[in-house]
PDB file of C-alpha atoms and ligand atoms in Angstrom:
ATOM      1  CA  UNK D   6      97.240 157.402 -56.847  1.00  0.00           C
ATOM      2  CA  UNK D   7      99.227 157.807 -53.393  1.00  0.00           C
ATOM      3  CA  UNK D   8      97.519 156.112 -49.992  1.00  0.00           C
ATOM      4  CA  UNK D   9      97.026 159.640 -47.290  1.00  0.00           C
ATOM      5  CA  UNK D  10     100.007 159.558 -44.456  1.00  0.00           C
ATOM      6  CA  UNK D  11      99.264 158.013 -41.288  1.00  0.00           C
ATOM      7  CA  UNK D  12      98.015 160.009 -38.179  1.00  0.00           C
ATOM      8  CA  UNK D  13     100.863 161.127 -36.242  1.00  0.00           C
ATOM      9  CA  UNK D  14     101.209 159.682 -32.878  1.00  0.00           C
ATOM     10  CA  UNK D  15     100.787 162.459 -30.602  1.00  0.00           C
ATOM     11  CA  UNK D  16     102.732 162.504 -27.034  1.00  0.00           C
ATOM     12  CA  UNK D  17     102.842 165.310 -24.376  1.00  0.00           C
ATOM     13  CA  UNK D  18     104.937 165.136 -21.629  1.00  0.00           C
ATOM     14  CA  UNK D  19     103.513 166.607 -17.916  1.00  0.00           C
ATOM     15  CA  UNK D  20     104.680 167.505 -14.754  1.00  0.00           C
ATOM     16  CA  UNK D  21     106.691 170.137 -12.350  1.00  0.00           C
ATOM     17  CA  UNK D  22     109.613 172.156 -12.704  1.00  0.00           C
ATOM     18  CA  UNK D  23     113.001 170.006 -11.988  1.00  0.00           C
ATOM     19  CA  UNK D  24     111.016 166.735 -13.118  1.00  0.00           C
ATOM     20  CA  UNK D  25     113.384 165.629 -16.246  1.00  0.00           C
ATOM     21  CA  UNK D  26     110.932 166.392 -19.390  1.00  0.00           C
ATOM     22  CA  UNK D  27     113.307 167.628 -21.488  1.00  0.00           C
ATOM     23  CA  UNK D  28     116.471 164.560 -20.746  1.00  0.00           C
ATOM     24  CA  UNK D  29     113.023 162.267 -21.722  1.00  0.00           C
ATOM     25  CA  UNK D  30     111.684 164.261 -24.265  1.00  0.00           C
ATOM     26  CA  UNK D  31     115.384 164.279 -25.797  1.00  0.00           C
ATOM     27  CA  UNK D  32     116.336 159.733 -24.710  1.00  0.00           C
ATOM     28  CA  UNK D  33     112.956 159.092 -26.821  1.00  0.00           C
ATOM     29  CA  UNK D  34     113.600 161.367 -29.560  1.00  0.00           C
ATOM     30  CA  UNK D  35     116.590 159.902 -29.807  1.00  0.00           C
ATOM     31  CA  UNK D  36     114.874 156.249 -30.464  1.00  0.00           C
ATOM     32  CA  UNK D  37     111.929 156.861 -32.498  1.00  0.00           C
ATOM     33  CA  UNK D  38     114.779 159.179 -34.699  1.00  0.00           C
ATOM     34  CA  UNK D  39     117.382 156.326 -34.664  1.00  0.00           C
ATOM     35  CA  UNK D  40     113.710 153.694 -36.463  1.00  0.00           C
ATOM     36  CA  UNK D  41     114.042 155.566 -38.765  1.00  0.00           C
ATOM     37  CA  UNK D  42     110.515 157.577 -37.415  1.00  0.00           C
ATOM     38  CA  UNK D  43     109.645 161.525 -38.258  1.00  0.00           C
ATOM     39  CA  UNK D  44     109.686 163.029 -34.936  1.00  0.00           C
ATOM     40  CA  UNK D  45     108.322 166.857 -33.923  1.00  0.00           C
ATOM     41  CA  UNK D  46     109.330 168.844 -31.039  1.00  0.00           C
ATOM     42  CA  UNK D  47     106.749 171.417 -29.820  1.00  0.00           C
ATOM     43  CA  UNK D  48     107.592 173.420 -26.683  1.00  0.00           C
ATOM     44  CA  UNK D  49     105.136 175.584 -24.185  1.00  0.00           C
ATOM     45  CA  UNK D  50     104.446 178.352 -23.987  1.00  0.00           C
ATOM     46  CA  UNK D  51     106.040 179.645 -27.274  1.00  0.00           C
ATOM     47  CA  UNK D  52     106.628 177.462 -31.059  1.00  0.00           C
ATOM     48  CA  UNK D  53     106.016 180.217 -33.035  1.00  0.00           C
ATOM     49  CA  UNK D  54     106.674 183.851 -33.797  1.00  0.00           C
ATOM     50  CA  UNK D  55     103.463 185.179 -32.046  1.00  0.00           C
ATOM     51  CA  UNK D  56     104.160 181.657 -28.846  1.00  0.00           C
ATOM     52  CA  UNK D  57     107.802 183.358 -28.621  1.00  0.00           C
ATOM     53  CA  UNK D  58     106.580 187.158 -28.162  1.00  0.00           C
ATOM     54  CA  UNK D  59     103.324 185.270 -25.462  1.00  0.00           C
ATOM     55  CA  UNK D  60     106.137 183.440 -23.864  1.00  0.00           C
ATOM     56  CA  UNK D  61     108.660 186.325 -23.394  1.00  0.00           C
ATOM     57  CA  UNK D  62     105.620 188.496 -22.152  1.00  0.00           C
ATOM     58  CA  UNK D  63     104.886 185.746 -19.339  1.00  0.00           C
ATOM     59  CA  UNK D  64     108.145 184.846 -18.748  1.00  0.00           C
ATOM     60  CA  UNK D  65     110.888 187.449 -18.581  1.00  0.00           C
ATOM     61  CA  UNK D  66     109.241 190.841 -19.310  1.00  0.00           C
ATOM     62  CA  UNK D  67     108.888 193.595 -16.693  1.00  0.00           C
ATOM     63  CA  UNK D  68     105.597 194.235 -17.773  1.00  0.00           C
ATOM     64  CA  UNK D  69     104.718 190.928 -16.859  1.00  0.00           C
ATOM     65  CA  UNK D  70     105.322 191.481 -13.150  1.00  0.00           C
ATOM     66  CA  UNK D  71     101.545 192.883 -12.771  1.00  0.00           C
ATOM     67  CA  UNK D  72     100.075 189.569 -14.787  1.00  0.00           C
ATOM     68  CA  UNK D  73      96.622 189.095 -13.625  1.00  0.00           C
ATOM     69  CA  UNK D  74      95.952 185.153 -13.674  1.00  0.00           C
ATOM     70  CA  UNK D  75      93.081 185.402 -15.798  1.00  0.00           C
ATOM     71  CA  UNK D  76      95.489 187.379 -17.812  1.00  0.00           C
ATOM     72  CA  UNK D  77      98.248 184.135 -17.895  1.00  0.00           C
ATOM     73  CA  UNK D  78      95.291 181.855 -18.617  1.00  0.00           C
ATOM     74  CA  UNK D  79      94.640 183.570 -21.827  1.00  0.00           C
ATOM     75  CA  UNK D  80      98.370 184.274 -23.243  1.00  0.00           C
ATOM     76  CA  UNK D  81      99.331 180.067 -22.217  1.00  0.00           C
ATOM     77  CA  UNK D  82      95.860 179.596 -24.195  1.00  0.00           C
ATOM     78  CA  UNK D  83      96.523 182.088 -27.331  1.00  0.00           C
ATOM     79  CA  UNK D  84      99.819 180.498 -27.945  1.00  0.00           C
ATOM     80  CA  UNK D  85      98.507 176.297 -27.379  1.00  0.00           C
ATOM     81  CA  UNK D  86      95.956 177.784 -29.968  1.00  0.00           C
ATOM     82  CA  UNK D  87      98.103 179.322 -32.585  1.00  0.00           C
ATOM     83  CA  UNK D  88     100.601 176.250 -32.151  1.00  0.00           C
ATOM     84  CA  UNK D  89      98.129 173.725 -32.936  1.00  0.00           C
ATOM     85  CA  UNK D  90      97.491 175.497 -36.401  1.00  0.00           C
ATOM     86  CA  UNK D  91     100.326 176.370 -37.274  1.00  0.00           C
ATOM     87  CA  UNK D  92     102.352 173.204 -36.050  1.00  0.00           C
ATOM     88  CA  UNK D  93     100.236 170.537 -33.985  1.00  0.00           C
ATOM     89  CA  UNK D  94      97.727 169.568 -36.766  1.00  0.00           C
ATOM     90  CA  UNK D  95      99.484 169.769 -40.055  1.00  0.00           C
ATOM     91  CA  UNK D  96     102.560 167.735 -38.512  1.00  0.00           C
ATOM     92  CA  UNK D  97     100.041 164.527 -37.015  1.00  0.00           C
ATOM     93  CA  UNK D  98      98.260 165.477 -40.606  1.00  0.00           C
ATOM     94  CA  UNK D  99     101.254 164.272 -42.497  1.00  0.00           C
ATOM     95  CA  UNK D 100     102.324 160.972 -40.479  1.00  0.00           C
ATOM     96  CA  UNK D 101     105.049 163.124 -37.792  1.00  0.00           C
ATOM     97  CA  UNK D 102     104.871 161.913 -34.059  1.00  0.00           C
ATOM     98  CA  UNK D 103     104.730 165.189 -32.094  1.00  0.00           C
ATOM     99  CA  UNK D 104     106.316 165.266 -28.983  1.00  0.00           C
ATOM    100  CA  UNK D 105     104.939 167.863 -26.233  1.00  0.00           C
ATOM    101  CA  UNK D 106     106.820 169.293 -23.671  1.00  0.00           C
ATOM    102  CA  UNK D 107     102.917 170.463 -21.701  1.00  0.00           C
ATOM    103  CA  UNK D 108      99.398 170.575 -23.238  1.00  0.00           C
ATOM    104  CA  UNK D 109      96.445 171.356 -21.765  1.00  0.00           C
ATOM    105  CA  UNK D 110      96.859 169.762 -18.893  1.00  0.00           C
ATOM    106  CA  UNK D 111      99.875 172.443 -17.682  1.00  0.00           C
ATOM    107  CA  UNK D 112      97.080 174.381 -17.988  1.00  0.00           C
ATOM    108  CA  UNK D 113      94.405 173.020 -16.096  1.00  0.00           C
ATOM    109  CA  UNK D 114      97.062 172.444 -13.147  1.00  0.00           C
ATOM    110  CA  UNK D 115      99.091 175.662 -12.987  1.00  0.00           C
ATOM    111  CA  UNK D 116      95.972 178.291 -13.799  1.00  0.00           C
ATOM    112  CA  UNK D 117      93.107 176.238 -13.525  1.00  0.00           C
ATOM    113  CA  UNK D 118      94.531 174.018  -8.906  1.00  0.00           C
ATOM    114  CA  UNK D 119      97.588 176.418  -8.869  1.00  0.00           C
ATOM    115  CA  UNK D 120      96.281 179.471  -9.318  1.00  0.00           C
ATOM    116  CA  UNK D 121      93.002 178.734  -8.585  1.00  0.00           C
ATOM    117  CA  UNK D 122      90.666 179.612 -11.308  1.00  0.00           C
ATOM    118  CA  UNK D 123      87.206 178.197 -11.908  1.00  0.00           C
ATOM    119  CA  UNK D 124      87.697 175.079 -13.351  1.00  0.00           C
ATOM    120  CA  UNK D 125      85.187 174.984 -15.583  1.00  0.00           C
ATOM    121  CA  UNK D 126      85.719 178.485 -17.578  1.00  0.00           C
ATOM    122  CA  UNK D 127      89.685 176.679 -17.417  1.00  0.00           C
ATOM    123  CA  UNK D 128      88.048 173.429 -19.164  1.00  0.00           C
ATOM    124  CA  UNK D 129      86.059 175.899 -21.444  1.00  0.00           C
ATOM    125  CA  UNK D 130      88.709 178.018 -22.755  1.00  0.00           C
ATOM    126  CA  UNK D 131      91.261 175.386 -22.873  1.00  0.00           C
ATOM    127  CA  UNK D 132      88.827 172.905 -25.141  1.00  0.00           C
ATOM    128  CA  UNK D 133      88.216 176.300 -27.959  1.00  0.00           C
ATOM    129  CA  UNK D 134      92.673 177.182 -28.339  1.00  0.00           C
ATOM    130  CA  UNK D 135      92.990 173.378 -28.582  1.00  0.00           C
ATOM    131  CA  UNK D 136      90.183 172.471 -30.846  1.00  0.00           C
ATOM    132  CA  UNK D 137      89.638 169.655 -29.537  1.00  0.00           C
ATOM    133  CA  UNK D 138      92.103 168.144 -30.658  1.00  0.00           C
ATOM    134  CA  UNK D 139      94.365 165.889 -27.463  1.00  0.00           C
ATOM    135  CA  UNK D 140      97.273 164.522 -27.047  1.00  0.00           C
ATOM    136  CA  UNK D 141      96.623 160.222 -27.679  1.00  0.00           C
ATOM    137  CA  UNK D 142      98.835 159.365 -24.763  1.00  0.00           C
ATOM    138  CA  UNK D 143      99.882 161.904 -21.720  1.00  0.00           C
ATOM    139  CA  UNK D 144     103.113 161.209 -18.785  1.00  0.00           C
ATOM    140  CA  UNK D 145     102.744 163.909 -16.274  1.00  0.00           C
ATOM    141  CA  UNK D 146     106.398 163.029 -14.054  1.00  0.00           C
ATOM    142  CA  UNK D 147     106.356 163.036 -10.921  1.00  0.00           C
ATOM    143  CA  UNK D 148     108.129 164.102  -8.812  1.00  0.00           C
ATOM    144  CA  UNK D 149     108.253 165.521  -4.766  1.00  0.00           C
ATOM    145  CA  UNK D 150     108.269 169.412  -4.574  1.00  0.00           C
ATOM    146  CA  UNK D 151     112.000 169.094  -2.636  1.00  0.00           C
ATOM    147  CA  UNK D 152     113.259 166.637  -5.867  1.00  0.00           C
ATOM    148  CA  UNK D 153     112.073 169.035  -7.815  1.00  0.00           C
ATOM    149  CA  UNK D 154     113.515 172.244  -6.111  1.00  0.00           C
ATOM    150  CA  UNK D 155     116.971 170.832  -5.555  1.00  0.00           C
ATOM    151  CA  UNK D 156     116.292 169.592  -9.481  1.00  0.00           C
ATOM    152  CA  UNK D 157     116.017 172.589 -10.719  1.00  0.00           C
ATOM    153  CA  UNK D 158     118.911 174.685  -8.558  1.00  0.00           C
ATOM    154  CA  UNK D 159     120.957 172.086  -9.167  1.00  0.00           C
ATOM    155  CA  UNK D 160     120.261 173.324 -13.456  1.00  0.00           C
ATOM    156  CA  UNK D 161     123.389 175.361 -15.156  1.00  0.00           C
ATOM    157  CA  UNK D 162     121.559 179.000 -15.041  1.00  0.00           C
ATOM    158  CA  UNK D 163     119.440 179.858 -17.764  1.00  0.00           C
ATOM    159  CA  UNK D 164     119.580 183.582 -18.882  1.00  0.00           C
ATOM    160  CA  UNK D 165     116.464 185.433 -16.958  1.00  0.00           C
ATOM    161  CA  UNK D 166     117.018 182.562 -14.317  1.00  0.00           C
ATOM    162  CA  UNK D 167     114.629 181.824 -12.516  1.00  0.00           C
ATOM    163  CA  UNK D 168     111.374 183.340 -14.314  1.00  0.00           C
ATOM    164  CA  UNK D 169     108.795 184.471 -13.156  1.00  0.00           C
ATOM    165  CA  UNK D 170     106.616 181.630 -13.198  1.00  0.00           C
ATOM    166  CA  UNK D 171     110.545 179.858 -11.191  1.00  0.00           C
ATOM    167  CA  UNK D 172     109.419 182.449  -8.645  1.00  0.00           C
ATOM    168  CA  UNK D 173     105.668 181.348  -7.235  1.00  0.00           C
ATOM    169  CA  UNK D 174     105.436 180.258  -3.186  1.00  0.00           C
ATOM    170  CA  UNK D 175     106.207 175.931  -2.238  1.00  0.00           C
ATOM    171  CA  UNK D 176     102.345 175.889  -1.573  1.00  0.00           C
ATOM    172  CA  UNK D 177     101.875 177.176  -5.918  1.00  0.00           C
ATOM    173  CA  UNK D 178     104.190 173.956  -6.673  1.00  0.00           C
ATOM    174  CA  UNK D 179     102.554 172.201  -4.023  1.00  0.00           C
ATOM    175  CA  UNK D 180      98.958 172.154  -5.372  1.00  0.00           C
ATOM    176  CA  UNK D 181     100.891 171.916  -9.122  1.00  0.00           C
ATOM    177  CA  UNK D 182     102.017 168.024  -7.413  1.00  0.00           C
ATOM    178  CA  UNK D 183      98.969 167.553  -5.723  1.00  0.00           C
ATOM    179  CA  UNK D 184      96.811 168.812  -9.809  1.00  0.00           C
ATOM    180  CA  UNK D 185      98.525 166.671 -11.891  1.00  0.00           C
ATOM    181  CA  UNK D 186      97.650 163.517  -9.300  1.00  0.00           C
ATOM    182  CA  UNK D 187      94.831 164.258  -9.771  1.00  0.00           C
ATOM    183  CA  UNK D 188      94.529 164.064 -12.698  1.00  0.00           C
ATOM    184  CA  UNK D 189      96.687 161.416 -12.519  1.00  0.00           C
ATOM    185  CA  UNK D 190      93.625 159.541 -11.542  1.00  0.00           C
ATOM    186  CA  UNK D 191      91.094 160.854 -13.359  1.00  0.00           C
ATOM    187  CA  UNK D 192      91.772 160.874 -17.199  1.00  0.00           C
ATOM    188  CA  UNK D 193      92.881 157.541 -19.398  1.00  0.00           C
ATOM    189  CA  UNK D 194      94.750 159.120 -21.275  1.00  0.00           C
ATOM    190  CA  UNK D 195      97.291 159.717 -17.890  1.00  0.00           C
ATOM    191  CA  UNK D 196     100.412 157.950 -17.831  1.00  0.00           C
ATOM    192  CA  UNK D 197     101.693 158.488 -14.256  1.00  0.00           C
ATOM    193  CA  UNK D 198     105.757 157.553 -13.912  1.00  0.00           C
ATOM    194  CA  UNK D 199     107.600 158.267 -11.138  1.00  0.00           C
ATOM    195  CA  UNK D 200     110.463 160.897 -12.100  1.00  0.00           C
ATOM    196  CA  UNK D 201     112.375 160.470  -8.771  1.00  0.00           C
ATOM    197  CA  UNK D 202     113.794 156.889  -9.834  1.00  0.00           C
ATOM    198  CA  UNK D 203     117.244 156.730 -12.309  1.00  0.00           C
ATOM    199  CA  UNK D 204     116.804 158.509 -15.677  1.00  0.00           C
ATOM    200  CA  UNK D 205     117.483 155.498 -17.584  1.00  0.00           C
ATOM    201  CA  UNK D 206     114.922 153.612 -15.437  1.00  0.00           C
ATOM    202  CA  UNK D 207     112.228 156.411 -16.568  1.00  0.00           C
ATOM    203  CA  UNK D 208     112.306 155.575 -20.140  1.00  0.00           C
ATOM    204  CA  UNK D 209     112.264 151.945 -19.664  1.00  0.00           C
ATOM    205  CA  UNK D 210     108.947 152.740 -17.943  1.00  0.00           C
ATOM    206  CA  UNK D 211     107.747 155.306 -20.292  1.00  0.00           C
ATOM    207  CA  UNK D 212     108.939 152.994 -23.216  1.00  0.00           C
ATOM    208  CA  UNK D 213     106.362 150.283 -21.558  1.00  0.00           C
ATOM    209  CA  UNK D 214     103.614 152.424 -22.361  1.00  0.00           C
ATOM    210  CA  UNK D 215     104.156 153.666 -25.931  1.00  0.00           C
ATOM    211  CA  UNK D 216     106.153 150.369 -27.783  1.00  0.00           C
ATOM    212  CA  UNK D 217     103.036 149.260 -28.723  1.00  0.00           C
ATOM    213  CA  UNK D 218     101.816 153.108 -30.748  1.00  0.00           C
ATOM    214  CA  UNK D 219     105.339 151.698 -33.015  1.00  0.00           C
ATOM    215  CA  UNK D 220     104.813 147.684 -32.894  1.00  0.00           C
ATOM    216  CA  UNK D 221     107.135 146.164 -36.300  1.00  0.00           C
ATOM    217  CA  UNK D 222     107.892 149.996 -36.923  1.00  0.00           C
ATOM    218  CA  UNK D 223     111.739 149.750 -37.442  1.00  0.00           C
ATOM    219  CA  UNK D 224     111.752 149.486 -32.729  1.00  0.00           C
TER     220      UNK D 224
HETATM  221  P1  LIG U  30     109.527 174.792 -18.041  1.00  0.00           P
HETATM  222  O1  LIG U  30     110.438 174.992 -19.087  1.00  0.00           O
HETATM  223  O2  LIG U  30     109.825 174.374 -17.024  1.00  0.00           O
HETATM  224  O3  LIG U  30     108.134 173.842 -19.375  1.00  0.00           O
HETATM  225  O4  LIG U  30     108.371 176.043 -17.792  1.00  0.00           O
HETATM  226  C1  LIG U  30     107.387 176.950 -17.840  1.00  0.00           C
HETATM  227  C2  LIG U  30     106.611 177.256 -16.991  1.00  0.00           C
HETATM  228  O5  LIG U  30     105.411 177.704 -17.428  1.00  0.00           O
HETATM  229  C3  LIG U  30     105.816 176.613 -16.237  1.00  0.00           C
HETATM  230  O6  LIG U  30     106.467 176.994 -14.676  1.00  0.00           O
HETATM  231  C4  LIG U  30     104.790 175.843 -16.146  1.00  0.00           C
HETATM  232  C5  LIG U  30     104.595 177.097 -16.794  1.00  0.00           C
HETATM  233  N1  LIG U  30     103.300 176.967 -17.632  1.00  0.00           N
HETATM  234  C6  LIG U  30     101.743 177.466 -17.045  1.00  0.00           C
HETATM  235  O7  LIG U  30     101.650 177.589 -16.178  1.00  0.00           O
HETATM  236  N2  LIG U  30     100.485 177.056 -17.636  1.00  0.00           N
HETATM  237  C7  LIG U  30     100.605 176.314 -18.965  1.00  0.00           C
HETATM  238  O8  LIG U  30      99.643 176.067 -19.953  1.00  0.00           O
HETATM  239  C8  LIG U  30     101.669 175.993 -19.930  1.00  0.00           C
HETATM  240  C9  LIG U  30     102.114 175.778 -20.765  1.00  0.00           C
HETATM  241  C10 LIG U  30     103.296 176.291 -18.342  1.00  0.00           C
END
């Protein structure tokens, strides 16, 4: 009889726009895949056929301009509910390491703190959507609002730039940063990383928190 696969590690990355999540996720992916690990990257909102349609509505559709904060909360969490059941949980069950580019903490911070929706309501809806599946470890990449905005403006412009979530007043992004800092201090799952440092330094810092999970496993 074959042994059931050991459950995969679930890692999430969080932080404001321009914090360097995408780069750090790519580097971690390369490191793990180079050591023959099976790894899956997810990105929110989206990642399923349903989620990709929701992403369109949330970020790019002209209809989104009239969106109320409560609707936004339900759409982000609806996209995640599908992603968890269709992609993340099956991958973890089959032993794949999952690296999530945003997960429920984005909703806590963006819709709860920055959009000022009641914390209790956000926690309830968040919990329902993920059905108690939480990351094993969450990296919060911290940059201040000036650096975040400088990096976003310096990026090659993707189609649809700036999207709806990138057109908020500065005070919104100040609340996002404060929300992440307070989350980092309140939950043992969180690792706060100073992402204003050079890429290689941030990568090394992240790996100090992760290598223990992969010890003796080709890394
Ligand atoms: P990103 O491609 O920079 O990660 O953009 C995703 C945008 O969506 C970003 O502005 C954060 C926002 N967002 C929320 O407001 N709530 C959520 O739950 C998620 C996953 C993302």
